[in-house]
Short mmCIF file of C-alpha atoms in Angstrom, two decimals:
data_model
loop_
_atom_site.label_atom_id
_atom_site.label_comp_id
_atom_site.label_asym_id
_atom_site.label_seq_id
_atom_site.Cartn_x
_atom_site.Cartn_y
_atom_site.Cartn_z
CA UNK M 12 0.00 0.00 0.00
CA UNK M 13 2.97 2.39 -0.40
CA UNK M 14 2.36 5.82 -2.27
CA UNK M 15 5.33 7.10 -3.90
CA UNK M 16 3.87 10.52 -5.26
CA UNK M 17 2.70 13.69 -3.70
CA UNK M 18 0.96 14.90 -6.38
CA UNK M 19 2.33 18.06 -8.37
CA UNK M 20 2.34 21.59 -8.63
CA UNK M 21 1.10 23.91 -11.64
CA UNK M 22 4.67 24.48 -12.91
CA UNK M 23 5.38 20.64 -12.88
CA UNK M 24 2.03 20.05 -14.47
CA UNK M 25 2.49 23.14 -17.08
CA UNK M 26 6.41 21.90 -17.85
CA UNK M 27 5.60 18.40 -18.43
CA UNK M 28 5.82 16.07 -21.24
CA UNK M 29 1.96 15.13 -20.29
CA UNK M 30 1.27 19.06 -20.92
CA UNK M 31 3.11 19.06 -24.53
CA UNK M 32 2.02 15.90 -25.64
CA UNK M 33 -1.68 17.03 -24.89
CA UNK M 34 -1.26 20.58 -26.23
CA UNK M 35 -2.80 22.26 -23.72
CA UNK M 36 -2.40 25.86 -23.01
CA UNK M 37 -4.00 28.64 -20.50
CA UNK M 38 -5.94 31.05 -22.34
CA UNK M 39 -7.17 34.92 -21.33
CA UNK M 40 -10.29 32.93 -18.87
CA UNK M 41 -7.87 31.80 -15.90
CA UNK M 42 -10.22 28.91 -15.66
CA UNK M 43 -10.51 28.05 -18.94
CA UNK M 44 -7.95 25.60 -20.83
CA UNK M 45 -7.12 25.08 -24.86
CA UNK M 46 -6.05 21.67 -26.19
CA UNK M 47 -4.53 23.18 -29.73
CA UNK M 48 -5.37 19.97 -31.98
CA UNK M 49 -3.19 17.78 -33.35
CA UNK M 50 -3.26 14.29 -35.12
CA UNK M 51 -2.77 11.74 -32.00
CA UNK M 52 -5.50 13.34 -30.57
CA UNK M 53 -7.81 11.25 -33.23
CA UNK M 54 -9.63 8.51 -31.97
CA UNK M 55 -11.31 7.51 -35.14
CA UNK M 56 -9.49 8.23 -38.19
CA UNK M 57 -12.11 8.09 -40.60
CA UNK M 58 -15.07 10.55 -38.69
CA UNK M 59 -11.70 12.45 -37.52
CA UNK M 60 -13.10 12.98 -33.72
CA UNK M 61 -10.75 13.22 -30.90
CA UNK M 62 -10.53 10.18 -28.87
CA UNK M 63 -12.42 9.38 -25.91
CA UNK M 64 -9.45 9.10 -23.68
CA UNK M 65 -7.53 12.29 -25.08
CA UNK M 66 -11.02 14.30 -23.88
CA UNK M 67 -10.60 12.24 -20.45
CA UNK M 68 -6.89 12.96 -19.96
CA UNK M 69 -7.55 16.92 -21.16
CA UNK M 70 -10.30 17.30 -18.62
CA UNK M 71 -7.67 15.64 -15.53
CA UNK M 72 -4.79 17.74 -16.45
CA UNK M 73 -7.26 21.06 -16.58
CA UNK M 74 -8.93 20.01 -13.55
CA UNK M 75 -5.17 19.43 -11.86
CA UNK M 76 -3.64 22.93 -13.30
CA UNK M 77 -6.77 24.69 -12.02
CA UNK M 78 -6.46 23.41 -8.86
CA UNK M 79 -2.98 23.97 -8.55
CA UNK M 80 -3.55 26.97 -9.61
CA UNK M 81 -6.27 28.10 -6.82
CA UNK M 82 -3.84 26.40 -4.12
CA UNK M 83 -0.32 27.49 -5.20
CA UNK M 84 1.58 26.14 -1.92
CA UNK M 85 0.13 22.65 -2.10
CA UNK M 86 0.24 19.61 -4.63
CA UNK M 87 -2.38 17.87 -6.52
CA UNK M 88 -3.34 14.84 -8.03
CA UNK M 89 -6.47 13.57 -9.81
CA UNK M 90 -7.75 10.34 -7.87
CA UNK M 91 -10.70 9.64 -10.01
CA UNK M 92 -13.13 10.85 -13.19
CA UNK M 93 -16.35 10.90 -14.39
CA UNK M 94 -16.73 12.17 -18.28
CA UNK M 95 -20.27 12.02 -20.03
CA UNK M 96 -19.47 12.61 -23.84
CA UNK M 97 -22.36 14.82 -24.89
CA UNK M 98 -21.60 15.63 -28.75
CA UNK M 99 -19.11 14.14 -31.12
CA UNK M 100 -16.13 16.08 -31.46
CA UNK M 101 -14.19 17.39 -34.47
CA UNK M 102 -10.36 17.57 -35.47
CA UNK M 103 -10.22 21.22 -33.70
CA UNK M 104 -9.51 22.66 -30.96
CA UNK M 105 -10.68 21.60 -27.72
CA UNK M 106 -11.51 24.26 -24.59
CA UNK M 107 -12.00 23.52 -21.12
CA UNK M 108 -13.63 25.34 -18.08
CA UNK M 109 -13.14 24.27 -15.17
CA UNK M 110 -15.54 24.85 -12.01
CA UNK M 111 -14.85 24.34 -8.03
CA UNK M 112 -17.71 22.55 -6.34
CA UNK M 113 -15.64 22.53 -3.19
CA UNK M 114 -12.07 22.22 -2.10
CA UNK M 115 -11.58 20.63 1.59
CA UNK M 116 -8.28 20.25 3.38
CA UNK M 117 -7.33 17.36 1.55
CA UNK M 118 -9.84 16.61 -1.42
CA UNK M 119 -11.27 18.91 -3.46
CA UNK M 120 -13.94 18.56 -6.05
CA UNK M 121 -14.07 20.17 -9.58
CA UNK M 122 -16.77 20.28 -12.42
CA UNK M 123 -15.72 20.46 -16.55
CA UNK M 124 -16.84 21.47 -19.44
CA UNK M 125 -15.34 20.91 -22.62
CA UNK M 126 -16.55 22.28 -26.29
CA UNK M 127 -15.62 23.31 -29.67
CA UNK M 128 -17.74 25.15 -31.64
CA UNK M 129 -19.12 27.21 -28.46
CA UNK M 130 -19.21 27.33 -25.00
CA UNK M 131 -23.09 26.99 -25.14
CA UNK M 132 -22.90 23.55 -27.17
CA UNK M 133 -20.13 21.27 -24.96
CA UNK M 134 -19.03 18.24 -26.10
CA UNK M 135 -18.27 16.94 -22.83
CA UNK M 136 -18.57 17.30 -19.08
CA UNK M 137 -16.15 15.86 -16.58
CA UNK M 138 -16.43 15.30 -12.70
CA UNK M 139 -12.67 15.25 -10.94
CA UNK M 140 -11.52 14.19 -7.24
CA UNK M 141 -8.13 15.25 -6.76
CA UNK M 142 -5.80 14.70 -3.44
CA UNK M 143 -4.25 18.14 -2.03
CA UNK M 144 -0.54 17.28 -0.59
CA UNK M 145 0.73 20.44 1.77
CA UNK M 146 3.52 21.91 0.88
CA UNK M 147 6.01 20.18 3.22
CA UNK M 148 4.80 16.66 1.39
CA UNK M 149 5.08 18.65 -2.17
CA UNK V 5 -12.79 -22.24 -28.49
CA UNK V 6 -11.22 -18.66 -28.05
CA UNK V 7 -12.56 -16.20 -30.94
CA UNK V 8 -8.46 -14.94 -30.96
CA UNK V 9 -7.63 -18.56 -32.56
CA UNK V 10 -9.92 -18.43 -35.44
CA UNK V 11 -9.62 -14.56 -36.83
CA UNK V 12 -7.26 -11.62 -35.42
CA UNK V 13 -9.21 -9.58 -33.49
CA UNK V 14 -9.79 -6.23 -34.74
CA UNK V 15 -8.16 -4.38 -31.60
CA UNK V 16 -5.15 -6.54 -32.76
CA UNK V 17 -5.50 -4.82 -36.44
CA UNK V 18 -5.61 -1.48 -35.03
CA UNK V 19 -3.01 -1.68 -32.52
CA UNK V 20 -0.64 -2.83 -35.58
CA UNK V 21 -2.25 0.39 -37.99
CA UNK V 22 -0.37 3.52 -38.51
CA UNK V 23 -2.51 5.50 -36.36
CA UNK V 24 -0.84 8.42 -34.95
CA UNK V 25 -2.45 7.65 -30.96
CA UNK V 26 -1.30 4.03 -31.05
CA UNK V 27 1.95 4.75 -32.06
CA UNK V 28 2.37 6.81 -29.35
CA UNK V 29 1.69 4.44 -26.88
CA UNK V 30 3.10 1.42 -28.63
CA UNK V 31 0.71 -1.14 -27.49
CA UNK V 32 1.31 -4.81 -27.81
CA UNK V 33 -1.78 -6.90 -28.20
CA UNK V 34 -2.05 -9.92 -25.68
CA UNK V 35 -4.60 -11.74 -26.17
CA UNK V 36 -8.39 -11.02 -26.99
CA UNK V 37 -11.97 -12.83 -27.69
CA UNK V 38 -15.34 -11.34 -27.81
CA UNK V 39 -15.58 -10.78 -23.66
CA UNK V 40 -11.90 -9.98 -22.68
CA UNK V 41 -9.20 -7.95 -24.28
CA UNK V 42 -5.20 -7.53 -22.66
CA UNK V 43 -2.69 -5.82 -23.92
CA UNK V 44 0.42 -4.83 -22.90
CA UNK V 45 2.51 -1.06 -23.03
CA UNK V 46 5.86 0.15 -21.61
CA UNK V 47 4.82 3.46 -20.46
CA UNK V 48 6.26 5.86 -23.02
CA UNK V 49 8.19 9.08 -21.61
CA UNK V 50 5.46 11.29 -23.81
CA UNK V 51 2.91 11.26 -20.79
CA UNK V 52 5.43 11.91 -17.96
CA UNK V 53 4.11 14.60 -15.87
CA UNK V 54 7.10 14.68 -13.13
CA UNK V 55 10.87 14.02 -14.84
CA UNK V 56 12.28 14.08 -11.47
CA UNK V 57 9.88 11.36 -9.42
CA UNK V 58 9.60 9.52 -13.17
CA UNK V 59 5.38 9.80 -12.32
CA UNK V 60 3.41 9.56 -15.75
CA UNK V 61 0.25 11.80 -15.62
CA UNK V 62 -3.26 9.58 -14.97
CA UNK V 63 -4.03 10.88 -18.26
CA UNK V 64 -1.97 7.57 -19.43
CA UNK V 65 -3.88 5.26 -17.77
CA UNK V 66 -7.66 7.46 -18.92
CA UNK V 67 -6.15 6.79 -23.12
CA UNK V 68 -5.26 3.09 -22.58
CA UNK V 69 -8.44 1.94 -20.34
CA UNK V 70 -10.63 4.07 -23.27
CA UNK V 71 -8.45 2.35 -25.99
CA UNK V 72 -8.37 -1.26 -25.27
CA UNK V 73 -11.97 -0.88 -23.38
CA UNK V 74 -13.21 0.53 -27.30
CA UNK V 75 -10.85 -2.44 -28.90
CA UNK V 76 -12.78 -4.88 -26.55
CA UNK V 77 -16.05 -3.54 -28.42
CA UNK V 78 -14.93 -4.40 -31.78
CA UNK V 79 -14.45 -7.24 -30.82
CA UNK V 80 -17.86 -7.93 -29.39
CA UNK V 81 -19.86 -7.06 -31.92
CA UNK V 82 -21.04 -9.41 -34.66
CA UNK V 83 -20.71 -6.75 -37.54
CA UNK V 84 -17.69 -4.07 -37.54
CA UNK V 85 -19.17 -0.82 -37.45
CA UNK V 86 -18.16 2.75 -36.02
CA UNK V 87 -18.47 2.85 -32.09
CA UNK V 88 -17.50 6.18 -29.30
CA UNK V 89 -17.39 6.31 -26.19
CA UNK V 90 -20.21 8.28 -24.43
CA UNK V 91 -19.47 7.42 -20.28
CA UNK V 92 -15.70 6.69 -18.98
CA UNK V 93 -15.22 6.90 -15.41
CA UNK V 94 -12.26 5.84 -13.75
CA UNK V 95 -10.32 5.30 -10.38
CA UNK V 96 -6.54 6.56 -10.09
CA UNK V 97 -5.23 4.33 -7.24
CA UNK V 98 -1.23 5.48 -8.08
CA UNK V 99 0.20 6.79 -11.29
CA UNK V 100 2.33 5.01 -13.68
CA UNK V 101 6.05 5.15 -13.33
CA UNK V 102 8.80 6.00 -16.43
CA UNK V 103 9.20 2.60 -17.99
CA UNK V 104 6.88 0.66 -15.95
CA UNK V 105 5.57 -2.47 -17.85
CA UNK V 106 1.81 -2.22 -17.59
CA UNK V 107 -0.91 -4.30 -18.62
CA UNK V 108 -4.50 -2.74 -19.65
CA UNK V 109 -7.25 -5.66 -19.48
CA UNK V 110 -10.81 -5.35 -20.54
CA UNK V 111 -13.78 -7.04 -19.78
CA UNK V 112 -17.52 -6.71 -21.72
CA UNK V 113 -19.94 -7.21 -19.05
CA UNK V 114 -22.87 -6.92 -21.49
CA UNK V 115 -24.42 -5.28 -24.60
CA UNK V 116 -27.88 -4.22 -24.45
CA UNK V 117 -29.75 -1.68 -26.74
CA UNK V 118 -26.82 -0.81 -29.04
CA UNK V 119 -24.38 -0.15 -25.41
CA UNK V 120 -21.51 -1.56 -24.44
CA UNK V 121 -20.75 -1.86 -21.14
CA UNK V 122 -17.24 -2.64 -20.11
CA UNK V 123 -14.79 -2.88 -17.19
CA UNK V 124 -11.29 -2.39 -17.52
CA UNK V 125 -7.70 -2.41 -15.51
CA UNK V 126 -4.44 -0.89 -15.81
CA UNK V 127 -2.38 -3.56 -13.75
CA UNK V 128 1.87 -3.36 -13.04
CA UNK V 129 3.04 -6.17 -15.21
CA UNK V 130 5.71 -7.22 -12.94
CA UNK V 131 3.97 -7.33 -9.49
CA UNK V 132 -0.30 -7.37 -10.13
CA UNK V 133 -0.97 -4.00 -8.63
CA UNK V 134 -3.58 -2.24 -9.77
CA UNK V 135 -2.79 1.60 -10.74
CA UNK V 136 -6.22 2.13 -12.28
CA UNK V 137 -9.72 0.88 -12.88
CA UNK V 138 -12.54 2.18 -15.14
CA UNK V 139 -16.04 1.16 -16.23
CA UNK V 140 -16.83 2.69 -19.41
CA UNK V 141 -20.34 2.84 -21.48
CA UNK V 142 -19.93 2.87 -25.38
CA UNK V 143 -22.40 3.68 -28.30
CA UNK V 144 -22.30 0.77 -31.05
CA UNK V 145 -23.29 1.79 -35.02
CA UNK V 146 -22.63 6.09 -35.05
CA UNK V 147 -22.57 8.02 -37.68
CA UNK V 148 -19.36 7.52 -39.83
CA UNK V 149 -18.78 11.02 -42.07
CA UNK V 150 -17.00 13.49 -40.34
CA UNK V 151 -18.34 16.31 -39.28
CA UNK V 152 -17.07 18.61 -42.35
CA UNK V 153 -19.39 16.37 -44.53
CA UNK V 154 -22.75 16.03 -43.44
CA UNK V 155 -25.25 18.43 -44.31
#
């Protein structure tokens, strides 16, 4: 039952591999995320929509960066998801908003909406659990 | 009789396609059938999310359990046909390490009304833990043109 991590903080997250290989970027919302699109974000090649787990891994690492970025002296880490894929998706770019429902000492709870074309159509919504890790376990 | 003796399964074709996602994560098809799906992946230094602790980011473990739980539904159905993914929720018990041999194993529990419903694992290959489970809910028969295309 050993843990190894201690979760990270938002310039870990934002200087990672993870971050590049996703494409993700902050935009003039502080809440809100861009995925800039790129080919291995297909899922299936023929309809050209992003794939299911790129959408999932886009809403953790917003949901992770946000969080981070609301509690700059600790460290986070996503613990679990819940994505509902509302519309099919398009080889585009991908936003991201990202809500707090509530953030407790050590869990916090975070609400995400993905879209497209417009913020008023998503193509996805995401429910995240992360841990918080104070800074002295950072 | 396993399905995996008498055809290749069509995870197995599309984990051997030039697709720009699979070669990414360089997955090595198992074994499969029309209830159970494993594959195995040496997880690639593209999803590291901490170079100094060598953690991958769960995002890793969200793109294989959505990718081999989707191959596993290929596999199920009777005719090949165009499915996605419309529920994936999943458990992060620890992340992925740099060059960790994992194993991602699927299991259909059921289709009813045109849905898939399968369960799926992200396992250490060398010791059994489990870094991540998922059940995830996919639509069988969408539409196929993309988007651009369809008036």
């Amino acid at each position: 039952m050993s843990r190894q991590g201690a979760g990270s903080k938002r310039e870990t997250l934002f200087g990672s591999a993870m971050a590049n290989w996703l494409r993700i970027e902050k935009t003039e919302r502080e809440n809100v995320y861009a995925m800039r699109f790129a080919d291995h974000h297909i899922g299936n090649p023929v309809v050209r929509a992003l794939h299911g787990g790129v959408v999932g891994a886009i809403i953790e690492m917003a949901a992770e960066m946000e969080l981070a970025r609301l509690q700059p002296d600790c460290a986070v880490e996503l613990a679990s998801s819940a994505v509902d894929y509302l519309r099919v998706t398009k080889d585009a770019d991908l936003y991201a908003r990202v809500d707090v429902v509530r953030v407790a000492r050590r869990v916090a709870f975070l609400s995400v909406w993905c879209w497209q074309d417009g913020e008023d159509t998503p193509v996805a919504h995401g429910h995240c659990t992360l841990r918080l890790f104070a800074a002295e376990t950072a | 009789m396993s399905q995996s003796v008498n055809r290749i399964h069509p995870a197995q074709r599309f984990f051997s396609a030039a697709h720009p996602l699979v070669v990414c994560l360089s997955l090595r098809f198992l074994e499969g059938d029309h209830e159970k799906l494993s594959v195995a992946v040496t997880a690639p230094d593209a999803f590291l999310v901490d170079d100094q602790s060598g953690e991958m980011h769960s995002g890793l473990s969200t793109l294989l359990l959505d990718t081999v739980m989707g191959g596993l539904v290929l596999g199920a159905i009777e005719v090949l046909q165009p499915i996605a993914t419309t529920g994936l929720t999943t458990q992060h018990l620890r992340r992925p390490r740099r060059g960790e041999e994992l194993l991602c194993k699927a299991h259909c529990e059921g289709i009813h009304s045109d849905m898939a419903h399968i369960t799926g694992q992200v396992i250490a290959a060398d010791t059994g833990e489990v870094l991540s489970t998922a059940t995830g809910l996919f639509m069988i028969g969408t539409r196929s043109k993309p988007l651009g295309m369809r008036v």
